[in-house]
CSV table of N, CA and C in Angstrom, one decimal:
chain,number,residue,atom,x,y,z
A,234,UNK,N,-19.2,-62.5,9.8
A,234,UNK,CA,-18.0,-63.1,10.0
A,234,UNK,C,-17.2,-62.0,10.4
A,235,UNK,N,-16.6,-62.8,11.8
A,235,UNK,CA,-15.8,-61.7,12.8
A,235,UNK,C,-14.2,-61.5,12.0
A,236,UNK,N,-13.4,-60.6,12.5
A,236,UNK,CA,-12.1,-60.7,12.2
A,236,UNK,C,-11.4,-61.7,12.2
A,237,UNK,N,-11.7,-62.3,13.4
A,237,UNK,CA,-10.6,-63.5,13.5
A,237,UNK,C,-11.1,-64.7,12.8
A,238,UNK,N,-12.3,-65.0,12.5
A,238,UNK,CA,-12.7,-66.1,11.4
A,238,UNK,C,-12.2,-65.5,10.1
A,239,UNK,N,-12.1,-64.6,9.7
A,239,UNK,CA,-11.6,-64.0,8.5
A,239,UNK,C,-10.1,-64.3,8.3
A,240,UNK,N,-9.4,-64.0,9.6
A,240,UNK,CA,-7.9,-64.3,9.4
A,240,UNK,C,-7.5,-65.6,9.6
A,241,UNK,N,-8.3,-66.4,10.2
A,241,UNK,CA,-8.2,-68.0,10.1
A,241,UNK,C,-8.4,-68.6,8.8
A,242,UNK,N,-9.3,-67.8,7.8
A,242,UNK,CA,-9.6,-68.4,6.5
A,242,UNK,C,-8.6,-67.8,5.8
A,243,UNK,N,-8.2,-66.6,5.9
A,243,UNK,CA,-6.8,-66.2,5.0
A,243,UNK,C,-5.7,-67.2,5.3
A,244,UNK,N,-5.4,-68.0,6.2
A,244,UNK,CA,-4.4,-68.5,6.6
A,244,UNK,C,-4.1,-69.8,5.4
A,245,UNK,N,-5.5,-70.1,4.8
A,245,UNK,CA,-5.4,-71.2,3.7
A,245,UNK,C,-4.8,-70.6,2.5
A,246,UNK,N,-4.4,-69.4,2.4
A,246,UNK,CA,-3.8,-68.7,1.2
A,246,UNK,C,-2.4,-68.6,1.3
A,247,UNK,N,-1.7,-69.1,2.5
A,247,UNK,CA,-0.4,-68.7,2.5
A,247,UNK,C,0.4,-69.5,1.3
A,248,UNK,N,1.5,-69.1,1.1
A,248,UNK,CA,2.1,-69.8,-0.1
A,248,UNK,C,2.7,-71.2,0.0
A,249,UNK,N,2.8,-71.4,1.6
A,249,UNK,CA,3.3,-72.7,1.7
A,249,UNK,C,2.2,-73.8,1.4
A,250,UNK,N,0.9,-73.2,1.9
A,250,UNK,CA,-0.3,-74.1,2.0
A,250,UNK,C,-0.9,-74.2,0.5
A,251,UNK,N,-0.7,-73.3,-0.3
A,251,UNK,CA,-1.4,-73.0,-1.9
A,251,UNK,C,-0.4,-74.3,-2.6
A,252,UNK,N,1.2,-74.1,-2.3
A,252,UNK,CA,1.9,-75.0,-2.8
A,252,UNK,C,1.7,-76.6,-2.5
A,253,UNK,N,1.2,-76.8,-1.5
A,253,UNK,CA,1.0,-78.1,-0.8
A,253,UNK,C,0.0,-78.7,-1.3
A,254,UNK,N,-1.0,-77.8,-1.7
A,254,UNK,CA,-2.3,-78.3,-2.4
A,254,UNK,C,-2.1,-78.3,-3.7
A,255,UNK,N,-1.3,-77.7,-4.3
A,255,UNK,CA,-1.2,-77.9,-5.7
A,255,UNK,C,-0.3,-79.1,-5.9
A,256,UNK,N,0.5,-79.5,-5.1
A,256,UNK,CA,1.3,-80.5,-5.3
A,256,UNK,C,0.5,-81.8,-4.9
A,257,UNK,N,-0.4,-81.7,-4.0
A,257,UNK,CA,-1.4,-82.9,-3.7
A,257,UNK,C,-2.4,-83.3,-5.0
A,258,UNK,N,-2.6,-81.9,-5.7
A,258,UNK,CA,-3.5,-82.3,-6.9
A,258,UNK,C,-2.6,-82.7,-8.2
A,259,UNK,N,-1.4,-83.0,-8.1
A,259,UNK,CA,-0.6,-83.3,-9.0
A,259,UNK,C,-0.5,-82.4,-10.3
A,260,UNK,N,-0.5,-81.1,-9.8
A,260,UNK,CA,-0.6,-80.0,-11.2
A,260,UNK,C,0.7,-79.9,-11.7
A,261,UNK,N,2.0,-80.6,-11.4
A,261,UNK,CA,3.3,-80.7,-11.8
A,261,UNK,C,3.2,-81.6,-13.0
A,262,UNK,N,2.2,-82.4,-12.9
A,262,UNK,CA,2.0,-83.3,-14.0
A,262,UNK,C,1.3,-82.9,-15.3
A,263,UNK,N,0.6,-81.9,-15.1
A,263,UNK,CA,-0.2,-81.3,-16.2
A,263,UNK,C,0.9,-80.8,-17.6
A,264,UNK,N,1.9,-80.3,-17.2
A,264,UNK,CA,2.7,-79.9,-18.4
A,264,UNK,C,3.1,-81.1,-19.2
A,265,UNK,N,3.0,-82.4,-18.6
A,265,UNK,CA,3.6,-83.5,-19.5
A,265,UNK,C,2.5,-84.4,-19.9
A,266,UNK,N,0.9,-83.9,-19.5
A,266,UNK,CA,0.0,-84.7,-19.7
A,266,UNK,C,-0.7,-84.8,-21.2
A,267,UNK,N,-0.3,-85.8,-22.0
A,267,UNK,CA,-0.7,-85.5,-23.5
A,267,UNK,C,-2.2,-85.3,-23.6
A,268,UNK,N,-3.2,-85.9,-22.6
A,268,UNK,CA,-4.5,-85.3,-22.7
A,268,UNK,C,-4.9,-83.7,-22.5
A,269,UNK,N,-4.3,-83.6,-21.5
A,269,UNK,CA,-4.5,-81.9,-21.2
A,269,UNK,C,-3.8,-81.1,-22.4
A,270,UNK,N,-2.8,-81.3,-22.7
A,270,UNK,CA,-2.3,-80.8,-23.9
A,270,UNK,C,-3.2,-80.7,-25.4
A,271,UNK,N,-3.3,-82.2,-25.4
A,271,UNK,CA,-4.2,-82.1,-26.6
A,271,UNK,C,-5.6,-81.6,-26.6
A,272,UNK,N,-6.3,-81.4,-25.5
A,272,UNK,CA,-7.5,-80.8,-25.0
A,272,UNK,C,-7.6,-79.3,-25.2
A,273,UNK,N,-6.3,-78.7,-25.0
A,273,UNK,CA,-6.2,-77.3,-25.0
A,273,UNK,C,-5.8,-77.0,-26.4
A,274,UNK,N,-5.0,-77.8,-27.3
A,274,UNK,CA,-4.8,-77.3,-28.7
A,274,UNK,C,-6.3,-77.7,-29.3
A,275,UNK,N,-7.1,-78.9,-29.1
A,275,UNK,CA,-8.2,-79.1,-29.9
A,275,UNK,C,-9.3,-77.6,-29.7
A,276,UNK,N,-9.4,-77.2,-28.4
A,276,UNK,CA,-10.3,-76.1,-28.2
A,276,UNK,C,-9.7,-74.8,-28.6
A,277,UNK,N,-8.5,-74.8,-28.7
A,277,UNK,CA,-8.0,-73.5,-29.5
A,277,UNK,C,-8.2,-73.5,-30.7
A,278,UNK,N,-8.1,-74.7,-31.6
A,278,UNK,CA,-8.2,-74.8,-32.8
A,278,UNK,C,-9.9,-74.7,-33.1
A,279,UNK,N,-10.6,-75.2,-32.3
A,279,UNK,CA,-12.0,-75.1,-32.5
A,279,UNK,C,-12.4,-73.8,-32.4
A,280,UNK,N,-12.1,-73.1,-31.5
A,280,UNK,CA,-12.5,-71.6,-31.2
A,280,UNK,C,-12.1,-70.6,-32.3
A,281,UNK,N,-10.7,-71.0,-32.9
A,281,UNK,CA,-10.1,-69.7,-33.5
A,281,UNK,C,-11.0,-70.2,-34.8
A,282,UNK,N,-11.1,-71.4,-35.5
A,282,UNK,CA,-11.7,-71.7,-36.9
A,282,UNK,C,-13.2,-71.5,-36.7
A,283,UNK,N,-13.8,-71.4,-35.5
A,283,UNK,CA,-15.3,-70.8,-35.5
A,283,UNK,C,-15.1,-69.4,-35.6
A,284,UNK,N,-14.1,-68.6,-35.3
A,284,UNK,CA,-14.2,-67.1,-35.6
A,284,UNK,C,-14.2,-66.4,-34.1
A,285,UNK,N,-14.3,-67.2,-33.1
A,285,UNK,CA,-14.0,-66.8,-31.7
A,285,UNK,C,-12.8,-66.6,-31.3
A,286,UNK,N,-12.2,-65.3,-31.7
A,286,UNK,CA,-10.8,-64.9,-31.6
A,286,UNK,C,-10.7,-64.6,-30.1
A,287,UNK,N,-11.7,-64.3,-29.5
A,287,UNK,CA,-11.6,-63.7,-28.2
A,287,UNK,C,-11.5,-64.9,-27.3
A,288,UNK,N,-12.2,-65.8,-27.3
A,288,UNK,CA,-12.5,-67.0,-26.5
A,288,UNK,C,-10.7,-67.8,-26.8
A,289,UNK,N,-10.7,-67.9,-27.9
A,289,UNK,CA,-9.2,-68.6,-28.3
A,289,UNK,C,-8.3,-67.9,-27.4
A,290,UNK,N,-8.2,-66.7,-27.6
A,290,UNK,CA,-7.1,-66.1,-26.8
A,290,UNK,C,-7.1,-66.1,-25.3
A,291,UNK,N,-8.4,-66.3,-24.8
A,291,UNK,CA,-8.6,-66.6,-23.5
A,291,UNK,C,-8.3,-68.2,-23.1
A,292,UNK,N,-8.2,-68.9,-23.8
A,292,UNK,CA,-7.8,-70.3,-23.7
A,292,UNK,C,-6.4,-70.3,-23.6
A,293,UNK,N,-5.8,-69.7,-24.5
A,293,UNK,CA,-4.1,-69.6,-24.6
A,293,UNK,C,-3.7,-69.1,-23.6
A,294,UNK,N,-4.3,-67.8,-22.9
A,294,UNK,CA,-3.8,-67.3,-21.6
A,294,UNK,C,-4.0,-68.1,-20.6
A,295,UNK,N,-5.1,-68.8,-20.4
A,295,UNK,CA,-5.4,-69.8,-19.2
A,295,UNK,C,-4.3,-70.9,-19.3
A,296,UNK,N,-4.3,-71.3,-20.5
A,296,UNK,CA,-3.3,-72.5,-20.9
A,296,UNK,C,-2.1,-72.2,-20.6
A,297,UNK,N,-1.6,-71.0,-21.0
A,297,UNK,CA,0.0,-70.6,-20.5
A,297,UNK,C,0.3,-70.5,-19.0
A,298,UNK,N,-0.7,-70.0,-18.4
A,298,UNK,CA,-0.8,-69.8,-17.1
A,298,UNK,C,-0.5,-71.2,-16.2
A,299,UNK,N,-1.4,-72.0,-16.8
A,299,UNK,CA,-1.3,-73.4,-16.1
A,299,UNK,C,0.0,-74.4,-16.5
A,300,UNK,N,0.4,-74.0,-17.7
A,300,UNK,CA,1.6,-74.6,-17.9
A,300,UNK,C,2.6,-73.9,-17.1
A,301,UNK,N,2.8,-72.7,-16.9
A,301,UNK,CA,3.8,-72.0,-16.0
A,301,UNK,C,3.8,-72.6,-14.6
A,302,UNK,N,2.6,-72.4,-14.0
A,302,UNK,CA,2.1,-73.0,-12.8
A,302,UNK,C,2.7,-74.4,-12.6
A,303,UNK,N,2.5,-75.4,-13.5
A,303,UNK,CA,2.6,-76.8,-13.4
A,303,UNK,C,4.1,-76.9,-13.4
A,304,UNK,N,4.9,-76.3,-14.4
A,304,UNK,CA,6.3,-76.3,-14.4
A,304,UNK,C,6.9,-75.7,-13.1
A,305,UNK,N,6.5,-74.8,-12.7
A,305,UNK,CA,7.0,-74.1,-11.2
A,305,UNK,C,6.8,-75.1,-10.3
A,306,UNK,N,5.7,-75.8,-10.0
A,306,UNK,CA,5.2,-76.8,-9.1
A,306,UNK,C,6.5,-78.0,-9.4
A,307,UNK,N,6.5,-78.2,-10.6
A,307,UNK,CA,7.7,-79.6,-11.0
A,307,UNK,C,8.8,-79.2,-10.3
A,308,UNK,N,9.3,-78.0,-10.7
A,308,UNK,CA,10.9,-77.7,-10.2
A,308,UNK,C,10.9,-77.3,-8.9
A,309,UNK,N,9.7,-76.9,-8.2
A,309,UNK,CA,9.9,-76.6,-6.7
A,309,UNK,C,10.0,-75.3,-6.4
A,310,UNK,N,9.1,-74.5,-5.6
A,310,UNK,CA,9.5,-73.1,-5.2
A,310,UNK,C,10.0,-73.5,-3.4
A,311,UNK,N,10.0,-72.2,-3.1
A,311,UNK,CA,10.6,-72.4,-1.9
A,311,UNK,C,12.4,-72.2,-1.9
A,312,UNK,N,13.2,-72.5,-0.9
A,312,UNK,CA,14.4,-72.4,-0.9
A,312,UNK,C,15.2,-73.2,-1.9
A,313,UNK,N,14.7,-74.6,-2.2
A,313,UNK,CA,15.5,-75.3,-3.3
A,313,UNK,C,15.0,-75.0,-4.5
A,314,UNK,N,13.8,-74.4,-4.6
A,314,UNK,CA,13.2,-74.0,-6.0
A,314,UNK,C,13.6,-72.7,-6.4
A,315,UNK,N,14.5,-71.8,-5.4
A,315,UNK,CA,14.8,-70.5,-5.9
A,315,UNK,C,16.0,-70.9,-6.8
A,316,UNK,N,16.8,-71.6,-6.1
A,316,UNK,CA,18.0,-72.2,-7.3
A,316,UNK,C,17.7,-72.8,-8.4
A,317,UNK,N,16.6,-73.6,-8.5
A,317,UNK,CA,16.3,-74.4,-9.2
A,317,UNK,C,15.5,-73.7,-10.5
A,318,UNK,N,15.3,-72.2,-10.4
A,318,UNK,CA,14.7,-71.6,-11.3
A,318,UNK,C,13.2,-71.8,-11.2
A,319,UNK,N,12.5,-72.4,-10.3
A,319,UNK,CA,11.0,-72.5,-10.4
A,319,UNK,C,10.2,-71.2,-10.4
A,320,UNK,N,10.8,-70.4,-9.3
A,320,UNK,CA,10.0,-69.3,-9.3
A,320,UNK,C,10.1,-68.2,-10.4
A,321,UNK,N,11.2,-68.3,-11.0
A,321,UNK,CA,11.4,-67.5,-12.2
A,321,UNK,C,10.5,-67.8,-13.4
A,322,UNK,N,10.5,-69.2,-13.6
A,322,UNK,CA,9.7,-69.8,-14.6
A,322,UNK,C,8.1,-69.2,-14.4
A,323,UNK,N,7.7,-69.2,-13.0
A,323,UNK,CA,6.5,-68.9,-12.7
A,323,UNK,C,6.2,-67.6,-13.1
A,324,UNK,N,7.2,-66.6,-12.7
A,324,UNK,CA,6.8,-65.3,-13.0
A,324,UNK,C,7.0,-64.8,-14.1
A,325,UNK,N,8.1,-65.5,-15.0
A,325,UNK,CA,8.3,-65.3,-16.5
A,325,UNK,C,7.1,-65.8,-17.3
A,326,UNK,N,7.0,-67.1,-16.8
A,326,UNK,CA,5.7,-67.7,-17.7
A,326,UNK,C,4.7,-67.1,-17.5
A,327,UNK,N,4.3,-66.7,-16.3
A,327,UNK,CA,2.8,-66.2,-15.9
A,327,UNK,C,2.8,-64.9,-16.4
A,328,UNK,N,3.8,-63.9,-16.4
A,328,UNK,CA,3.7,-62.9,-17.1
A,328,UNK,C,3.7,-62.8,-18.6
A,329,UNK,N,4.3,-63.7,-19.2
A,329,UNK,CA,4.0,-63.9,-20.5
A,329,UNK,C,2.6,-64.4,-21.2
A,330,UNK,N,2.3,-65.0,-20.4
A,330,UNK,CA,0.8,-65.6,-20.6
A,330,UNK,C,-0.2,-64.4,-20.5
A,331,UNK,N,0.1,-63.7,-19.6
A,331,UNK,CA,-1.0,-62.5,-19.1
A,331,UNK,C,-0.7,-61.5,-20.1
A,332,UNK,N,0.6,-61.3,-20.5
A,332,UNK,CA,0.4,-60.4,-21.9
A,332,UNK,C,0.0,-60.8,-23.1
A,333,UNK,N,0.4,-62.0,-23.5
A,333,UNK,CA,-0.4,-62.5,-24.4
A,333,UNK,C,-2.2,-62.3,-24.6
A,334,UNK,N,-2.5,-62.9,-23.4
A,334,UNK,CA,-3.6,-62.8,-23.3
A,334,UNK,C,-4.3,-61.4,-23.1
A,335,UNK,N,-3.7,-60.4,-22.7
A,335,UNK,CA,-4.1,-58.7,-22.9
A,335,UNK,C,-4.0,-58.5,-24.3
A,336,UNK,N,-3.0,-59.0,-25.1
A,336,UNK,CA,-2.6,-58.6,-26.6
A,336,UNK,C,-3.9,-59.3,-27.4
A,337,UNK,N,-4.2,-60.5,-27.0
A,337,UNK,CA,-5.4,-61.2,-27.9
A,337,UNK,C,-6.8,-60.9,-27.7
A,338,UNK,N,-6.9,-60.6,-26.4
A,338,UNK,CA,-8.3,-60.1,-26.1
A,338,UNK,C,-8.5,-58.5,-26.4
A,339,UNK,N,-7.6,-57.8,-26.0
A,339,UNK,CA,-7.8,-56.5,-26.0
A,339,UNK,C,-7.2,-55.6,-27.0
A,340,UNK,N,-6.0,-55.9,-27.5
A,340,UNK,CA,-5.2,-54.8,-28.1
A,340,UNK,C,-5.5,-55.5,-29.9
A,341,UNK,N,-5.5,-56.7,-29.9
A,341,UNK,CA,-5.5,-57.1,-31.6
A,341,UNK,C,-7.1,-56.9,-31.9
A,342,UNK,N,-7.4,-56.1,-32.8
A,342,UNK,CA,-8.8,-56.0,-33.4
A,342,UNK,C,-9.0,-57.2,-34.5
A,343,UNK,N,-10.2,-57.4,-34.4
A,343,UNK,CA,-10.9,-58.2,-35.2
A,343,UNK,C,-11.2,-57.9,-36.7
């Protein structure tokens, strides 16, 4: 792979293209989809009661980050989203879910 091919590939990861793809996948609707929320709650409950605390923490971290991303996509990012607090929700929600993930997986002893 040449340097130019690598740069052409990395163009796909520009923020505007990533946000367009997330919008095309309807990621903004995940925060309100009852089946997604119920499946995460069920998976967390099953892994917690089976004693798999690390997997439960992992699912909580992934679910929190998905919720933060879906809410930020629904609010919008970009010039109009900055005034609508979309980017702040993404940063704060993503940070909170990462902190919770690290606490549940590594800090909390079993």
